[in-house]
């Protein structure tokens, strides 16, 4: 492993070994409260997770809600393989000085900070599992997928990494409502 790539601490790397040889799906969620309840992104992620796990994928929730830590033990109860919390980012991911500086400069803009941490997590997964497919599904609200999408577009993430951004915010309700009114 290169010292210039993000890498997991040893206990996290050991926990992720269960993903070896499996496709990996990462679901970064900007709010966790009620994520598995009905409605919006919760329903979507729950169903996508169910389908992918049924096909043998290793699924990970990246909880981007800084005020709410979801215990790792909750993963299985939620039907996931692993949970990361943005609040514990420094405890599970080791960064090189350049990426550390990027985070320090991003502290003023919390949205930028979340986006960079998502990118670094994807990069660490790609480093640990270089031949495996990694799928990251972002909601557009708050833009946590911006840096990952731009890195993929620029060729900085490997071919095996797929970055998707879908609309899950209130905007889709506005479009539906406007469409119903126009009919």
PDB file of N, CA, C and O in Angstrom, residues 31-47 173:
ATOM      1  N   UNK A  31     -28.618  11.918   6.770  1.00  0.00           N
ATOM      2  CA  UNK A  31     -29.352  11.846   8.038  1.00  0.00           C
ATOM      3  C   UNK A  31     -29.577  10.383   8.339  1.00  0.00           C
ATOM      4  O   UNK A  31     -29.839   9.584   7.452  1.00  0.00           O
ATOM      5  N   UNK A  32     -29.439  10.027   9.579  1.00  0.00           N
ATOM      6  CA  UNK A  32     -29.664   8.626   9.910  1.00  0.00           C
ATOM      7  C   UNK A  32     -31.015   8.419  10.563  1.00  0.00           C
ATOM      8  O   UNK A  32     -31.660   7.412  10.350  1.00  0.00           O
ATOM      9  N   UNK A  33     -31.444   9.381  11.354  1.00  0.00           N
ATOM     10  CA  UNK A  33     -32.689   9.197  12.105  1.00  0.00           C
ATOM     11  C   UNK A  33     -33.807   8.761  11.167  1.00  0.00           C
ATOM     12  O   UNK A  33     -34.172   9.447  10.232  1.00  0.00           O
ATOM     13  N   UNK A  34     -34.326   7.584  11.383  1.00  0.00           N
ATOM     14  CA  UNK A  34     -35.420   7.085  10.576  1.00  0.00           C
ATOM     15  C   UNK A  34     -35.025   6.584   9.198  1.00  0.00           C
ATOM     16  O   UNK A  34     -35.892   6.359   8.368  1.00  0.00           O
ATOM     17  N   UNK A  35     -33.740   6.393   8.928  1.00  0.00           N
ATOM     18  CA  UNK A  35     -33.303   6.027   7.583  1.00  0.00           C
ATOM     19  C   UNK A  35     -33.967   4.735   7.108  1.00  0.00           C
ATOM     20  O   UNK A  35     -34.219   4.563   5.928  1.00  0.00           O
ATOM     21  N   UNK A  36     -34.286   3.834   8.002  1.00  0.00           N
ATOM     22  CA  UNK A  36     -34.880   2.567   7.597  1.00  0.00           C
ATOM     23  C   UNK A  36     -36.402   2.589   7.728  1.00  0.00           C
ATOM     24  O   UNK A  36     -37.052   1.596   7.557  1.00  0.00           O
ATOM     25  N   UNK A  37     -36.968   3.739   8.018  1.00  0.00           N
ATOM     26  CA  UNK A  37     -38.431   3.859   8.071  1.00  0.00           C
ATOM     27  C   UNK A  37     -38.947   4.145   6.671  1.00  0.00           C
ATOM     28  O   UNK A  37     -38.182   4.388   5.742  1.00  0.00           O
ATOM     29  N   UNK A  38     -40.256   4.196   6.526  1.00  0.00           N
ATOM     30  CA  UNK A  38     -40.841   4.483   5.216  1.00  0.00           C
ATOM     31  C   UNK A  38     -40.620   5.934   4.827  1.00  0.00           C
ATOM     32  O   UNK A  38     -40.619   6.818   5.664  1.00  0.00           O
ATOM     33  N   UNK A  39     -40.460   6.141   3.548  1.00  0.00           N
ATOM     34  CA  UNK A  39     -40.366   7.484   3.010  1.00  0.00           C
ATOM     35  C   UNK A  39     -38.998   7.828   2.487  1.00  0.00           C
ATOM     36  O   UNK A  39     -37.991   7.565   3.121  1.00  0.00           O
ATOM     37  N   UNK A  40     -38.965   8.422   1.312  1.00  0.00           N
ATOM     38  CA  UNK A  40     -37.762   9.010   0.734  1.00  0.00           C
ATOM     39  C   UNK A  40     -36.563   8.095   0.673  1.00  0.00           C
ATOM     40  O   UNK A  40     -36.644   6.925   0.323  1.00  0.00           O
ATOM     41  N   UNK A  41     -35.411   8.655   1.060  1.00  0.00           N
ATOM     42  CA  UNK A  41     -34.133   7.966   0.933  1.00  0.00           C
ATOM     43  C   UNK A  41     -34.089   6.710   1.795  1.00  0.00           C
ATOM     44  O   UNK A  41     -33.477   5.716   1.436  1.00  0.00           O
ATOM     45  N   UNK A  42     -34.775   6.714   2.942  1.00  0.00           N
ATOM     46  CA  UNK A  42     -34.778   5.542   3.809  1.00  0.00           C
ATOM     47  C   UNK A  42     -35.365   4.329   3.121  1.00  0.00           C
ATOM     48  O   UNK A  42     -34.797   3.238   3.145  1.00  0.00           O
ATOM     49  N   UNK A  43     -36.513   4.506   2.513  1.00  0.00           N
ATOM     50  CA  UNK A  43     -37.163   3.405   1.795  1.00  0.00           C
ATOM     51  C   UNK A  43     -36.290   2.945   0.636  1.00  0.00           C
ATOM     52  O   UNK A  43     -36.099   1.749   0.410  1.00  0.00           O
ATOM     53  N   UNK A  44     -35.734   3.896  -0.098  1.00  0.00           N
ATOM     54  CA  UNK A  44     -34.906   3.574  -1.257  1.00  0.00           C
ATOM     55  C   UNK A  44     -33.658   2.790  -0.849  1.00  0.00           C
ATOM     56  O   UNK A  44     -33.363   1.736  -1.412  1.00  0.00           O
ATOM     57  N   UNK A  45     -32.911   3.308   0.144  1.00  0.00           N
ATOM     58  CA  UNK A  45     -31.704   2.617   0.591  1.00  0.00           C
ATOM     59  C   UNK A  45     -32.031   1.249   1.177  1.00  0.00           C
ATOM     60  O   UNK A  45     -31.299   0.287   0.971  1.00  0.00           O
ATOM     61  N   UNK A  46     -33.113   1.157   1.930  1.00  0.00           N
ATOM     62  CA  UNK A  46     -33.499  -0.122   2.533  1.00  0.00           C
ATOM     63  C   UNK A  46     -33.745  -1.168   1.446  1.00  0.00           C
ATOM     64  O   UNK A  46     -33.265  -2.290   1.521  1.00  0.00           O
ATOM     65  N   UNK A  47     -34.493  -0.785   0.404  1.00  0.00           N
ATOM     66  CA  UNK A  47     -34.807  -1.734  -0.663  1.00  0.00           C
ATOM     67  C   UNK A  47     -33.565  -2.066  -1.498  1.00  0.00           C
ATOM     68  O   UNK A  47     -33.330  -3.233  -1.834  1.00  0.00           O
ATOM     69  N   UNK A 173     -40.723  15.741  -5.068  1.00  0.00           N
ATOM     70  CA  UNK A 173     -42.134  15.946  -4.712  1.00  0.00           C
ATOM     71  C   UNK A 173     -42.692  17.166  -5.436  1.00  0.00           C
ATOM     72  O   UNK A 173     -43.838  17.172  -5.863  1.00  0.00           O
TER      73      UNK A 173
END
